[in-house]
Short mmCIF file of C-alpha atoms in Angstrom, two decimals:
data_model
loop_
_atom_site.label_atom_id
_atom_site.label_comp_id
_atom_site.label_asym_id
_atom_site.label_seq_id
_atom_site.Cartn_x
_atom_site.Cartn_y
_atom_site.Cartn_z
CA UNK A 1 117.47 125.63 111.71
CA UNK A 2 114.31 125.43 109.86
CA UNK A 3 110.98 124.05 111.00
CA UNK A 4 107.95 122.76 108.91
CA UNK A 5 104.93 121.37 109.74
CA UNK A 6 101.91 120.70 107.03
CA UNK A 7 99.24 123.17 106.78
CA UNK A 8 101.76 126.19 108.22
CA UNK A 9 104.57 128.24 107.12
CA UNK A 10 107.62 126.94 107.78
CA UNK A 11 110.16 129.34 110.54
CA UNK A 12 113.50 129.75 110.07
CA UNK A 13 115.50 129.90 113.54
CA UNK A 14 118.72 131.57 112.93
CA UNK A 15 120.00 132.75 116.11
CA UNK A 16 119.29 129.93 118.14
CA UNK A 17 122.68 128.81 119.37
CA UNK A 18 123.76 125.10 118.87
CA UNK A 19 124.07 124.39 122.25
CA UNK A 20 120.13 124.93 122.55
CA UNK A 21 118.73 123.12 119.69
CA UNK A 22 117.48 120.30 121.72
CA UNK A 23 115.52 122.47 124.04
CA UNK A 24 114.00 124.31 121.45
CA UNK A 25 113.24 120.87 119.58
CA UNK A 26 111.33 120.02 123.16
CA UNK A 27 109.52 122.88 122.90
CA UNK A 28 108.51 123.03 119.77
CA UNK A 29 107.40 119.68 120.03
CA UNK A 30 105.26 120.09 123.72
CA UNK A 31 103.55 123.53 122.51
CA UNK A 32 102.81 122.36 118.88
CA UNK A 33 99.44 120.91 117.89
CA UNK A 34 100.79 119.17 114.83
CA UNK A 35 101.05 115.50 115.08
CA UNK A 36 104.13 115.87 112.43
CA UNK A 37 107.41 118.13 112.61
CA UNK A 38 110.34 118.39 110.32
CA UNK A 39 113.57 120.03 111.54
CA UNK A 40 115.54 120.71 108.49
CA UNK A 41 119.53 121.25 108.89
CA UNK A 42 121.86 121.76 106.77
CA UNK A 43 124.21 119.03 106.97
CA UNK A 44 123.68 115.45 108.58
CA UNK A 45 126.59 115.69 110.91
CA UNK A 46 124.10 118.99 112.80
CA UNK A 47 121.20 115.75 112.77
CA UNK A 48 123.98 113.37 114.51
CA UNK A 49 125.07 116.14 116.90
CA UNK A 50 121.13 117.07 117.49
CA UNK A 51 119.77 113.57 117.71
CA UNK A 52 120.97 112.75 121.34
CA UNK A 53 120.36 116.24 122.58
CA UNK A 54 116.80 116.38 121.25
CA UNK A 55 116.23 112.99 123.02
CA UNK A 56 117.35 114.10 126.25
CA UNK A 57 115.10 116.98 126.47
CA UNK A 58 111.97 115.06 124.83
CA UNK A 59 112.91 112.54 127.55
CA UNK A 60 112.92 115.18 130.21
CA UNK A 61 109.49 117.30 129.33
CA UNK A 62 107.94 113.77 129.19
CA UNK A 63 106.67 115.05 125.44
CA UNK A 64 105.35 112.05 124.15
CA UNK A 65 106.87 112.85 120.65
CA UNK A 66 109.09 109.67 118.72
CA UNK A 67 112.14 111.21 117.51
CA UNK A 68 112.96 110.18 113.93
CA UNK A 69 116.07 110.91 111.14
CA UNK A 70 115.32 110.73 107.55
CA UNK A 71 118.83 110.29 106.62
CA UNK A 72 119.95 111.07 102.78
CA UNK A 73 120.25 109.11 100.20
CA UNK A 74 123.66 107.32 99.36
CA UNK A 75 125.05 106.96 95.80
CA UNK A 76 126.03 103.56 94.81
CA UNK A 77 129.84 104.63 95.38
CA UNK A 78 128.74 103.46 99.29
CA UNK A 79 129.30 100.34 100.61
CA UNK A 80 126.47 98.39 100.10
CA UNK A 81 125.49 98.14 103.88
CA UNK A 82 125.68 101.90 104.60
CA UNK A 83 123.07 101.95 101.65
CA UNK A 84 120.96 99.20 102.99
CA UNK A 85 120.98 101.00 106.42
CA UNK A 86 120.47 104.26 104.73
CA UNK A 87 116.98 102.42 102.60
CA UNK A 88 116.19 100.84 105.94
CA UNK A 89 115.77 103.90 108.42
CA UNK A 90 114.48 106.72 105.16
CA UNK A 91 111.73 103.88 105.27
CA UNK A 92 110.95 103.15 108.90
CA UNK A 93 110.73 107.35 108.82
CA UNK A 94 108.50 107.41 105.79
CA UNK A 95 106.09 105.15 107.10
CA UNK A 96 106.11 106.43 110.76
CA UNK A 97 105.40 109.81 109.11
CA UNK A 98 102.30 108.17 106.99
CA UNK A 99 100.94 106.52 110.10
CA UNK A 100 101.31 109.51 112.57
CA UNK A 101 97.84 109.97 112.36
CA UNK A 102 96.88 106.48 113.51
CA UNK A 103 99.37 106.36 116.18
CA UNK A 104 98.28 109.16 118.00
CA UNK A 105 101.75 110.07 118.74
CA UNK A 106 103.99 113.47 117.68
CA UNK A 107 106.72 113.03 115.18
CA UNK A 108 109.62 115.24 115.10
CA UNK A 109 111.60 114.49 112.09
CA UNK A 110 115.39 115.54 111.97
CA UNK A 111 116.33 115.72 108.24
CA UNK A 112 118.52 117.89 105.22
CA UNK A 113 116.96 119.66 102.43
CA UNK A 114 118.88 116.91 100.68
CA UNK A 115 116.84 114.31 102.20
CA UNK A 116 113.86 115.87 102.45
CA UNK A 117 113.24 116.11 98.83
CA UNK A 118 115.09 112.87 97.76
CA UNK A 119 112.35 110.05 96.75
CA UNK A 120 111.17 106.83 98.08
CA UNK A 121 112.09 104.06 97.27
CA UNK A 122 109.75 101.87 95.24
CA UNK A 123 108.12 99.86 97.76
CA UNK A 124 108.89 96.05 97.14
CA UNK A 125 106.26 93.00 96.44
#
């Protein structure tokens, strides 16, 4: 697992075992000062399996930290709802990530290098 946050130097967490990736997320996310954190995997089946986890320990440290997924992009060989959803949340993530400022409220971001570096959509008029 790899963390990044602007303005630092990313840490790579190798030996952290699976079954304590959500704590760690909770952590991360209670001791950090960053309003914005990206926890890059490397597939999006390790997001699914950390999503819930991560939840359940942000829920349980009280953190007030929004958990968000910036899910990958999908070619057009994807039905065209699993793209729509796919537009619909890499958006809602996007934005929540611009706005974290505003909000006042910590983002963790669970994400691929994939996904990470795909781009965003043109926003529509």
């Amino acid at each position: 697992m790899l963390t990044v946050s602007a303005g630092e130097k990313s840490a790579f967490y190798p030996d952290i075992p699976q079954s304590a990736w959500g704590a760690f997320c909770a952590h991360a996310c209670f001791e950090s000062g960053k309003k914005v954190l990206f926890f890059v995997f490397s597939t999006s089946s390790d997001c699914d399996f950390f999503y819930s986890r991560a939840k359940y320990f942000l829920e349980l440290s009280r953190a007030d930290v929004r958990l968000k997924v910036l899910p990958p992009e999908y070619s057009d060989s994807i039905a065209d709802a699993a793209t729509f959803d796919s537009v619909c949340e890499r958006t809602g993530t996007l934005n929540a990530v611009a706005e974290a400022e505003l909000a006042g409220a910590k983002i963790a971001v669970l994400t691929t290098p994939e996904a990470l570096f795909a781009p965003a959509h043109e926003p529509v008029e």
